[in-house]
Tab-separated table of C-alpha atoms and ligand atoms in Angstrom:
chain	number	residue	atom	x	y	z
A	211	UNK	CA	14.244	4.102	13.121
A	212	UNK	CA	11.018	5.752	13.353
A	213	UNK	CA	10.954	8.427	15.869
A	214	UNK	CA	8.509	8.192	17.631
A	215	UNK	CA	6.071	4.750	17.918
A	216	UNK	CA	1.865	5.536	18.506
A	217	UNK	CA	-0.459	3.510	19.406
A	218	UNK	CA	-3.204	3.713	16.683
A	219	UNK	CA	-6.126	2.953	17.874
A	220	UNK	CA	-9.297	3.561	14.789
A	221	UNK	CA	-11.939	0.948	17.998
A	222	UNK	CA	-15.759	0.934	16.387
A	223	UNK	CA	-17.715	2.606	13.834
A	224	UNK	CA	-16.284	5.689	11.865
A	225	UNK	CA	-13.574	5.568	14.025
A	226	UNK	CA	-11.657	3.269	11.067
A	227	UNK	CA	-12.677	6.412	8.446
A	228	UNK	CA	-11.678	9.018	10.652
A	229	UNK	CA	-8.444	7.616	12.105
A	230	UNK	CA	-7.645	6.975	8.021
A	231	UNK	CA	-8.088	10.618	7.299
A	232	UNK	CA	-5.765	11.739	10.407
A	233	UNK	CA	-3.184	9.271	8.845
A	234	UNK	CA	-3.657	11.341	5.629
A	235	UNK	CA	-2.636	14.694	7.278
A	236	UNK	CA	-0.254	12.494	10.181
A	237	UNK	CA	2.035	11.650	6.859
A	238	UNK	CA	2.120	14.346	4.969
A	239	UNK	CA	3.031	16.618	7.603
A	240	UNK	CA	5.708	14.995	7.573
A	241	UNK	CA	5.763	12.802	11.543
A	242	UNK	CA	8.550	10.348	11.388
A	243	UNK	CA	6.357	7.088	13.140
A	244	UNK	CA	6.301	3.566	13.474
A	245	UNK	CA	1.855	2.984	13.918
A	246	UNK	CA	1.166	0.337	16.130
A	247	UNK	CA	-2.020	-0.803	15.774
A	248	UNK	CA	-4.199	-2.258	18.864
A	249	UNK	CA	-7.481	-3.554	19.748
A	250	UNK	CA	-10.200	-1.355	21.158
A	251	UNK	CA	-13.394	-1.694	21.052
A	252	UNK	CA	-17.563	-3.454	21.259
A	253	UNK	CA	-15.704	-6.262	19.138
A	254	UNK	CA	-12.943	-7.794	21.596
A	255	UNK	CA	-16.519	-7.167	24.472
A	256	UNK	CA	-18.985	-9.691	22.311
A	257	UNK	CA	-15.811	-11.854	21.522
A	258	UNK	CA	-13.340	-11.984	24.711
A	259	UNK	CA	-16.274	-9.511	27.278
A	260	UNK	CA	-13.017	-7.203	27.820
A	261	UNK	CA	-13.015	-4.173	25.111
A	262	UNK	CA	-9.784	-2.932	26.942
A	263	UNK	CA	-7.483	-6.314	26.597
A	264	UNK	CA	-4.680	-5.523	29.113
A	265	UNK	CA	-2.550	-6.014	25.626
A	266	UNK	CA	-3.827	-3.416	23.994
A	267	UNK	CA	-3.161	-1.723	27.659
A	268	UNK	CA	0.587	-3.187	27.393
A	269	UNK	CA	1.383	-1.777	24.241
A	270	UNK	CA	0.149	1.027	25.559
A	271	UNK	CA	2.014	1.638	28.614
A	272	UNK	CA	4.844	0.870	25.621
A	273	UNK	CA	4.647	4.089	23.043
A	274	UNK	CA	4.822	7.168	22.853
A	275	UNK	CA	1.395	8.532	22.737
A	276	UNK	CA	-2.062	7.372	21.145
A	277	UNK	CA	-4.432	8.341	18.153
A	278	UNK	CA	-7.852	6.499	19.601
A	279	UNK	CA	-10.394	6.740	16.618
A	280	UNK	CA	-14.493	5.779	19.338
A	281	UNK	CA	-15.956	3.300	20.543
A	282	UNK	CA	-19.459	1.997	21.233
A	283	UNK	CA	-20.855	2.156	24.882
A	284	UNK	CA	-24.698	0.562	25.772
A	285	UNK	CA	-26.025	-0.045	28.895
A	286	UNK	CA	-24.950	-2.596	30.762
A	287	UNK	CA	-27.806	-4.787	29.676
A	288	UNK	CA	-27.793	-4.386	26.447
A	289	UNK	CA	-24.197	-5.247	25.982
A	290	UNK	CA	-24.098	-7.998	28.315
A	291	UNK	CA	-26.891	-9.510	26.149
A	292	UNK	CA	-24.952	-8.839	23.586
A	293	UNK	CA	-21.785	-10.853	24.616
A	294	UNK	CA	-21.195	-14.301	22.540
A	295	UNK	CA	-23.113	-16.771	24.510
A	296	UNK	CA	-20.254	-18.898	25.767
A	297	UNK	CA	-18.807	-15.462	28.263
A	298	UNK	CA	-22.347	-14.890	29.884
A	299	UNK	CA	-23.142	-15.650	33.035
A	300	UNK	CA	-19.168	-14.717	33.810
A	301	UNK	CA	-20.089	-11.803	35.678
A	302	UNK	CA	-18.763	-10.351	33.398
A	303	UNK	CA	-19.458	-6.487	33.327
A	304	UNK	CA	-19.596	-3.453	30.679
A	305	UNK	CA	-17.494	-0.134	31.108
A	306	UNK	CA	-16.406	2.490	28.909
A	307	UNK	CA	-12.944	1.236	27.756
A	308	UNK	CA	-11.637	4.667	26.899
A	309	UNK	CA	-13.134	6.327	30.777
A	310	UNK	CA	-11.285	3.007	31.616
A	311	UNK	CA	-7.642	3.135	30.181
A	312	UNK	CA	-8.359	7.011	31.684
A	313	UNK	CA	-8.061	5.813	34.757
A	314	UNK	CA	-6.332	2.906	34.616
A	315	UNK	CA	-3.320	4.954	32.331
A	316	UNK	CA	-3.356	7.628	34.912
A	317	UNK	CA	-4.714	10.131	31.776
A	318	UNK	CA	-5.496	12.003	34.869
A	319	UNK	CA	-5.653	15.519	32.468
A	320	UNK	CA	-8.497	15.854	29.335
A	321	UNK	CA	-7.906	18.475	27.050
A	322	UNK	CA	-10.296	19.567	25.074
A	323	UNK	CA	-9.216	22.772	22.827
A	324	UNK	CA	-12.234	24.447	21.674
A	325	UNK	CA	-11.948	27.496	18.670
A	326	UNK	CA	-14.090	28.977	15.609
A	327	UNK	CA	-12.133	28.812	12.962
A	328	UNK	CA	-12.892	32.058	10.870
A	329	UNK	CA	-15.287	31.050	8.051
A	330	UNK	CA	-16.565	27.833	9.782
A	331	UNK	CA	-21.045	28.190	8.858
A	332	UNK	CA	-21.804	25.966	11.952
A	333	UNK	CA	-20.278	28.567	14.128
A	334	UNK	CA	-22.038	30.192	17.395
A	335	UNK	CA	-20.456	32.987	17.184
A	336	UNK	CA	-16.608	33.972	15.329
A	337	UNK	CA	-13.957	34.098	17.227
A	338	UNK	CA	-14.278	31.309	20.496
A	339	UNK	CA	-11.642	29.468	20.857
A	340	UNK	CA	-12.323	28.077	25.034
A	341	UNK	CA	-9.760	25.371	26.250
A	342	UNK	CA	-11.482	22.969	29.054
A	343	UNK	CA	-9.687	21.403	31.435
A	344	UNK	CA	-11.937	18.416	32.852
A	345	UNK	CA	-10.460	15.938	35.625
A	346	UNK	CA	-10.142	13.096	33.447
A	347	UNK	CA	-9.737	9.781	36.314
A	348	UNK	CA	-12.441	10.984	40.155
A	349	UNK	CA	-15.869	12.281	40.538
A	350	UNK	CA	-19.299	10.690	39.109
A	351	UNK	CA	-16.680	8.609	37.371
A	352	UNK	CA	-16.026	6.239	40.195
A	353	UNK	CA	-16.247	3.428	39.108
A	354	UNK	CA	-18.247	3.002	43.044
A	355	UNK	CA	-21.301	2.203	42.333
A	356	UNK	CA	-24.910	0.247	43.686
A	357	UNK	CA	-27.292	-1.287	42.006
A	358	UNK	CA	-28.854	-2.795	44.068
A	359	UNK	CA	-28.185	-1.082	47.151
A	360	UNK	CA	-26.260	-3.650	49.304
A	361	UNK	CA	-27.962	-3.806	53.361
A	362	UNK	CA	-24.762	-2.632	54.693
A	363	UNK	CA	-24.325	0.012	53.063
A	364	UNK	CA	-28.154	1.713	53.903
A	365	UNK	CA	-27.638	0.402	57.352
A	366	UNK	CA	-24.545	2.442	57.627
A	367	UNK	CA	-24.708	5.172	55.884
A	368	UNK	CA	-29.065	5.866	58.262
A	369	UNK	CA	-26.271	5.761	60.782
A	370	UNK	CA	-24.123	8.221	59.974
A	371	UNK	CA	-26.010	10.747	57.228
A	372	UNK	CA	-29.158	12.444	58.781
A	373	UNK	CA	-30.432	12.865	55.307
A	374	UNK	CA	-30.107	9.504	54.453
A	375	UNK	CA	-33.424	8.967	56.077
A	376	UNK	CA	-35.569	10.520	53.869
A	377	UNK	CA	-35.003	6.838	51.553
A	378	UNK	CA	-34.750	4.551	55.042
A	379	UNK	CA	-37.737	3.161	53.981
A	380	UNK	CA	-37.424	2.281	49.880
A	381	UNK	CA	-36.237	-1.133	49.618
A	382	UNK	CA	-32.620	-1.456	48.151
A	383	UNK	CA	-33.761	-2.435	44.868
A	384	UNK	CA	-35.436	0.787	44.991
A	385	UNK	CA	-32.553	2.811	45.646
A	386	UNK	CA	-29.142	3.386	43.393
A	387	UNK	CA	-26.678	4.799	44.468
A	388	UNK	CA	-22.779	6.751	42.783
A	389	UNK	CA	-20.415	7.122	44.273
A	390	UNK	CA	-18.687	11.138	43.484
A	391	UNK	CA	-15.378	10.352	44.721
A	392	UNK	CA	-13.621	13.349	44.782
A	393	UNK	CA	-9.426	13.788	45.950
A	394	UNK	CA	-7.427	17.328	47.086
A	395	UNK	CA	-5.151	15.178	45.103
A	396	UNK	CA	-6.316	15.204	41.700
A	397	UNK	CA	-8.066	18.145	41.837
A	398	UNK	CA	-5.092	19.900	42.757
A	399	UNK	CA	-3.571	18.185	39.840
A	400	UNK	CA	-5.501	20.019	37.217
A	401	UNK	CA	-6.362	22.949	37.881
A	402	UNK	CA	-2.476	23.160	38.528
A	403	UNK	CA	-2.857	21.777	34.487
A	404	UNK	CA	-4.928	24.177	34.018
A	405	UNK	CA	-3.289	27.536	35.289
A	406	UNK	CA	-0.071	26.214	33.763
A	407	UNK	CA	-1.723	26.081	30.388
A	408	UNK	CA	-2.812	29.573	30.741
A	409	UNK	CA	0.644	31.144	31.604
A	410	UNK	CA	2.234	29.348	29.576
A	411	UNK	CA	0.192	30.444	26.694
A	412	UNK	CA	-0.386	34.237	27.403
A	413	UNK	CA	-4.349	33.224	28.457
A	414	UNK	CA	-6.721	35.805	30.417
A	415	UNK	CA	-8.339	33.612	33.388
A	416	UNK	CA	-9.311	30.562	35.083
A	417	UNK	CA	-12.224	29.474	35.717
A	418	UNK	CA	-13.231	27.396	38.780
A	419	UNK	CA	-17.143	25.471	37.389
A	420	UNK	CA	-17.692	23.730	40.533
A	421	UNK	CA	-21.568	23.024	42.306
A	422	UNK	CA	-20.449	23.898	45.819
A	423	UNK	CA	-23.284	26.073	46.523
A	424	UNK	CA	-25.358	22.228	47.133
A	425	UNK	CA	-22.551	20.034	46.768
A	426	UNK	CA	-20.868	20.569	49.822
A	427	UNK	CA	-18.584	17.990	50.626
A	428	UNK	CA	-16.582	17.498	46.745
A	429	UNK	CA	-16.998	20.563	44.641
A	430	UNK	CA	-16.303	22.754	48.148
A	431	UNK	CA	-13.208	20.312	48.523
A	432	UNK	CA	-12.690	20.855	44.831
A	433	UNK	CA	-13.043	24.457	45.333
A	434	UNK	CA	-11.106	24.602	48.196
A	435	UNK	CA	-8.480	22.716	46.331
A	436	UNK	CA	-8.794	25.562	43.367
A	437	UNK	CA	-7.832	28.943	45.260
A	438	UNK	CA	-5.007	27.523	46.982
A	439	UNK	CA	-3.601	26.450	43.983
A	440	UNK	CA	-5.054	29.560	42.378
A	441	UNK	CA	-2.256	31.220	44.926
A	442	UNK	CA	0.303	30.302	43.761
A	443	UNK	CA	-0.296	31.706	39.899
A	444	UNK	CA	-1.190	35.150	41.456
A	445	UNK	CA	-0.410	36.380	38.057
A	446	UNK	CA	-3.489	35.151	35.789
A	447	UNK	CA	-6.270	35.692	36.900
A	448	UNK	CA	-9.401	33.337	37.977
A	449	UNK	CA	-12.626	33.644	39.350
A	450	UNK	CA	-14.716	30.266	39.886
A	451	UNK	CA	-19.099	29.701	38.637
A	452	UNK	CA	-21.925	27.120	39.683
A	453	UNK	CA	-21.346	25.233	36.606
A	454	UNK	CA	-25.021	25.996	35.803
A	455	UNK	CA	-24.717	28.805	34.866
A	456	UNK	CA	-21.896	28.388	33.260
A	457	UNK	CA	-23.944	27.328	31.032
A	458	UNK	CA	-25.798	30.250	30.697
A	459	UNK	CA	-23.255	32.631	31.073
A	460	UNK	CA	-21.068	30.976	28.324
A	461	UNK	CA	-23.711	31.577	25.243
A	462	UNK	CA	-24.025	34.485	27.110
A	463	UNK	CA	-21.150	36.032	27.048
A	464	UNK	CA	-18.452	33.464	25.600
A	465	UNK	CA	-16.183	36.253	24.634
A	466	UNK	CA	-15.714	35.879	29.529
A	467	UNK	CA	-14.378	33.421	29.399
A	468	UNK	CA	-11.093	32.042	28.434
A	469	UNK	CA	-9.725	28.604	30.396
A	470	UNK	CA	-12.571	26.620	32.534
A	471	UNK	CA	-11.618	23.923	34.685
A	472	UNK	CA	-13.809	20.958	36.125
A	473	UNK	CA	-14.646	17.873	37.458
A	474	UNK	CA	-15.014	15.323	35.399
A	475	UNK	CA	-19.132	15.636	34.966
A	476	UNK	CA	-19.499	19.415	34.723
A	477	UNK	CA	-16.671	18.621	31.836
A	478	UNK	CA	-17.942	16.816	30.081
A	479	UNK	CA	-20.836	18.636	30.074
A	480	UNK	CA	-18.880	21.641	29.478
A	481	UNK	CA	-16.751	20.520	26.852
A	482	UNK	CA	-20.089	19.478	24.858
A	483	UNK	CA	-21.768	22.348	25.173
A	484	UNK	CA	-17.955	24.619	24.115
A	485	UNK	CA	-18.212	21.902	20.804
A	486	UNK	CA	-21.057	22.981	20.263
A	487	UNK	CA	-20.441	26.308	20.618
A	488	UNK	CA	-17.690	26.246	17.752
A	489	UNK	CA	-19.214	23.447	14.672
A	490	UNK	CA	-19.793	20.654	17.209
A	491	UNK	CA	-19.255	17.055	16.611
A	492	UNK	CA	-17.155	17.555	14.240
A	493	UNK	CA	-14.817	19.748	15.681
A	494	UNK	CA	-14.521	18.284	19.573
A	495	UNK	CA	-11.642	17.575	20.413
A	496	UNK	CA	-9.586	16.275	23.564
A	497	UNK	CA	-6.084	15.201	25.099
A	498	UNK	CA	-6.170	12.358	27.460
A	499	UNK	CA	-2.887	13.424	29.126
A	500	UNK	CA	-1.161	11.279	31.739
A	501	UNK	CA	2.717	12.237	34.021
A	502	UNK	CA	4.439	9.342	30.851
A	503	UNK	CA	2.079	9.147	27.807
A	504	UNK	CA	-1.633	11.048	26.063
A	505	UNK	CA	-4.133	9.195	24.252
A	506	UNK	CA	-5.605	11.395	21.887
A	507	UNK	CA	-9.034	11.459	20.654
A	508	UNK	CA	-12.632	12.959	18.528
A	509	UNK	CA	-14.893	13.866	21.052
A	510	UNK	CA	-17.157	11.692	19.631
A	511	UNK	CA	-18.765	8.444	19.402
A	512	UNK	CA	-18.915	5.462	17.038
A	513	UNK	CA	-22.346	7.263	15.648
A	514	UNK	CA	-22.716	3.625	13.900
A	515	UNK	CA	-25.452	5.247	11.985
A	516	UNK	CA	-22.946	6.802	9.766
A	517	UNK	CA	-20.287	3.187	10.220
A	518	UNK	CA	-18.436	2.810	5.984
A	519	UNK	CA	-20.174	5.499	4.754
A	520	UNK	CA	-16.587	7.638	4.194
A	521	UNK	CA	-18.479	10.791	4.771
A	522	UNK	CA	-18.183	12.050	8.788
A	523	UNK	CA	-16.557	15.023	9.316
A	524	UNK	CA	-12.488	13.642	10.164
A	525	UNK	CA	-11.634	17.656	11.316
A	526	UNK	CA	-12.180	16.959	14.534
A	527	UNK	CA	-9.146	13.521	14.596
A	528	UNK	CA	-6.725	16.135	12.009
A	529	UNK	CA	-7.042	18.621	14.542
A	530	UNK	CA	-6.426	15.664	17.473
A	531	UNK	CA	-3.138	14.479	15.489
A	532	UNK	CA	-2.623	17.983	15.963
A	533	UNK	CA	-3.005	17.878	19.792
A	534	UNK	CA	-0.511	14.886	19.230
A	535	UNK	CA	1.682	16.600	17.616
A	536	UNK	CA	2.261	18.969	20.196
A	537	UNK	CA	2.634	17.616	23.251
A	538	UNK	CA	5.343	15.324	20.790
A	539	UNK	CA	6.691	18.480	21.160
A	540	UNK	CA	6.437	18.713	17.112
A	541	UNK	CA	4.941	22.455	17.744
A	542	UNK	CA	6.046	23.016	13.858
A	543	UNK	CA	4.202	20.399	12.530
A	544	UNK	CA	1.226	21.110	14.561
A	545	UNK	CA	1.674	24.351	13.101
A	546	UNK	CA	1.169	23.784	10.206
A	547	UNK	CA	-1.045	21.190	10.799
A	548	UNK	CA	-3.867	23.872	12.526
A	549	UNK	CA	-3.944	25.939	9.306
A	550	UNK	CA	-4.297	23.717	7.115
A	551	UNK	CA	-7.471	22.720	8.743
A	552	UNK	CA	-8.111	27.050	9.312
A	553	UNK	CA	-7.168	27.457	5.772
A	554	UNK	CA	-9.029	24.942	4.550
A	555	UNK	CA	-13.043	25.828	6.082
A	556	UNK	CA	-12.207	29.644	4.886
A	557	UNK	CA	-11.970	28.573	1.589
A	558	UNK	CA	-15.315	26.492	2.470
A	559	UNK	CA	-14.522	24.572	-1.380
A	560	UNK	CA	-14.244	21.327	0.946
A	561	UNK	CA	-17.287	20.816	3.237
A	562	UNK	CA	-18.051	17.768	4.995
A	563	UNK	CA	-22.176	17.272	5.496
A	564	UNK	CA	-22.185	19.001	8.530
A	565	UNK	CA	-21.209	21.903	7.327
A	566	UNK	CA	-23.684	22.223	4.619
A	567	UNK	CA	-21.451	20.159	1.952
A	568	UNK	CA	-21.109	16.958	0.189
A	569	UNK	CA	-16.794	16.630	0.418
A	570	UNK	CA	-16.241	12.575	1.961
A	571	UNK	CA	-14.510	11.928	5.004
A	572	UNK	CA	-11.100	11.564	2.492
A	573	UNK	CA	-11.973	14.491	-0.076
A	574	UNK	CA	-11.820	16.594	3.967
A	575	UNK	CA	-8.598	14.947	4.321
A	576	UNK	CA	-7.056	15.626	1.054
A	577	UNK	CA	-7.795	18.851	1.743
A	578	UNK	CA	-5.835	19.232	4.007
A	579	UNK	CA	-3.264	17.683	2.921
A	580	UNK	CA	-3.072	19.240	-0.444
A	581	UNK	CA	-2.361	22.604	2.448
A	582	UNK	CA	0.203	21.322	4.370
A	583	UNK	CA	2.308	20.334	1.143
A	584	UNK	CA	1.801	23.849	0.505
A	585	UNK	CA	3.041	25.330	3.419
A	586	UNK	CA	5.591	22.849	4.047
B	266	LIG	C1	-16.268	12.054	26.419
B	266	LIG	C2	-17.276	10.790	26.112
B	266	LIG	C3	-17.276	9.764	27.207
B	266	LIG	C4	-17.303	9.818	28.513
B	266	LIG	C5	-18.271	8.279	26.695
B	266	LIG	C6	-17.612	7.601	25.815
B	266	LIG	C7	-17.372	7.723	28.157
B	266	LIG	O1	-18.696	11.721	27.163
B	266	LIG	O2	-15.583	11.776	25.998
B	266	LIG	O3	-16.401	12.864	27.172
B	266	LIG	O4	-18.330	9.539	28.881
B	266	LIG	O5	-16.278	10.546	29.328
B	267	LIG	MG1	-18.669	13.933	26.707
């Protein structure tokens, strides 16, 4: 009997290729698992009008963890145009399946470690070791959006919010509103996850990222909750900074930062910045973590331009697999896998095109697999 049940969701574009690479190293590291393929992605949107079918959600609820490749996302109108003709005019609206998955399974933590592995020619600077905790279900990702704005809503806003008077004379179809919804519970939960991690991993500081000087209601709430949670962790230094300033300071003094925690959209943005500082798309990995299950993925997208060429860097997905091993409690295997990745990067003999080399996706996986066989 396999020890774990893992949902296997390659998705679109290069998803399949990077997942094949991850599978090779997971087998090599000796994880005892049954891998259960799940349907997700553009094909299911086009044919069924749902990129994340209910059967996949059911599968996700029945497994220990999931590994996910990548998904193609297109704006609403372009997505509708590609629907199977018999699904047109049914009011189907495309929403990113990964965002829906995070919300429907309450995967409230988005954990994004960004480590500069020694010798990676793409490192912005050596020694960077940042961890971003991104709130994963609320904020500007709430999906509560209006374009055009219904009359009831603009009428109400005019009555109760004086700043809305600046927009009140515009026709409703010339205004769009996206609601940024943040809760005390959601804010406290992500900040607590960041502090728990900092304590366990002996990190030097937690930085709260916000824009509370302007976005007073929602980021004010986030910051207040963060301060309250921080008081429960007197042993861990904390500071806070505006999201725009953090983008400058992270580049200027990366060593001054360690664990960063942010509401959803700011976390999305700063985690791309931090990933670029340690090698970019080929190295950014994420865990979408809930109370009972978690979905691990590379941070990059489906890169349709590179699909079927088997040349993209699989390290992001391999590092996502390492995160999955840690989360499952397979620490020794996770550590071994990371060591194998670090060794291959350091030796510099096998490099994919983004790293200035010519190795193919599976060459990289095999090189990491070989190190694993030596380390085991
Ligand atoms: C990410 C991505 C997604 C997001 C997209 C693909 C919807 O950018 O995981 O960071 O915005 O969360
Ligand atoms: Mg992103």
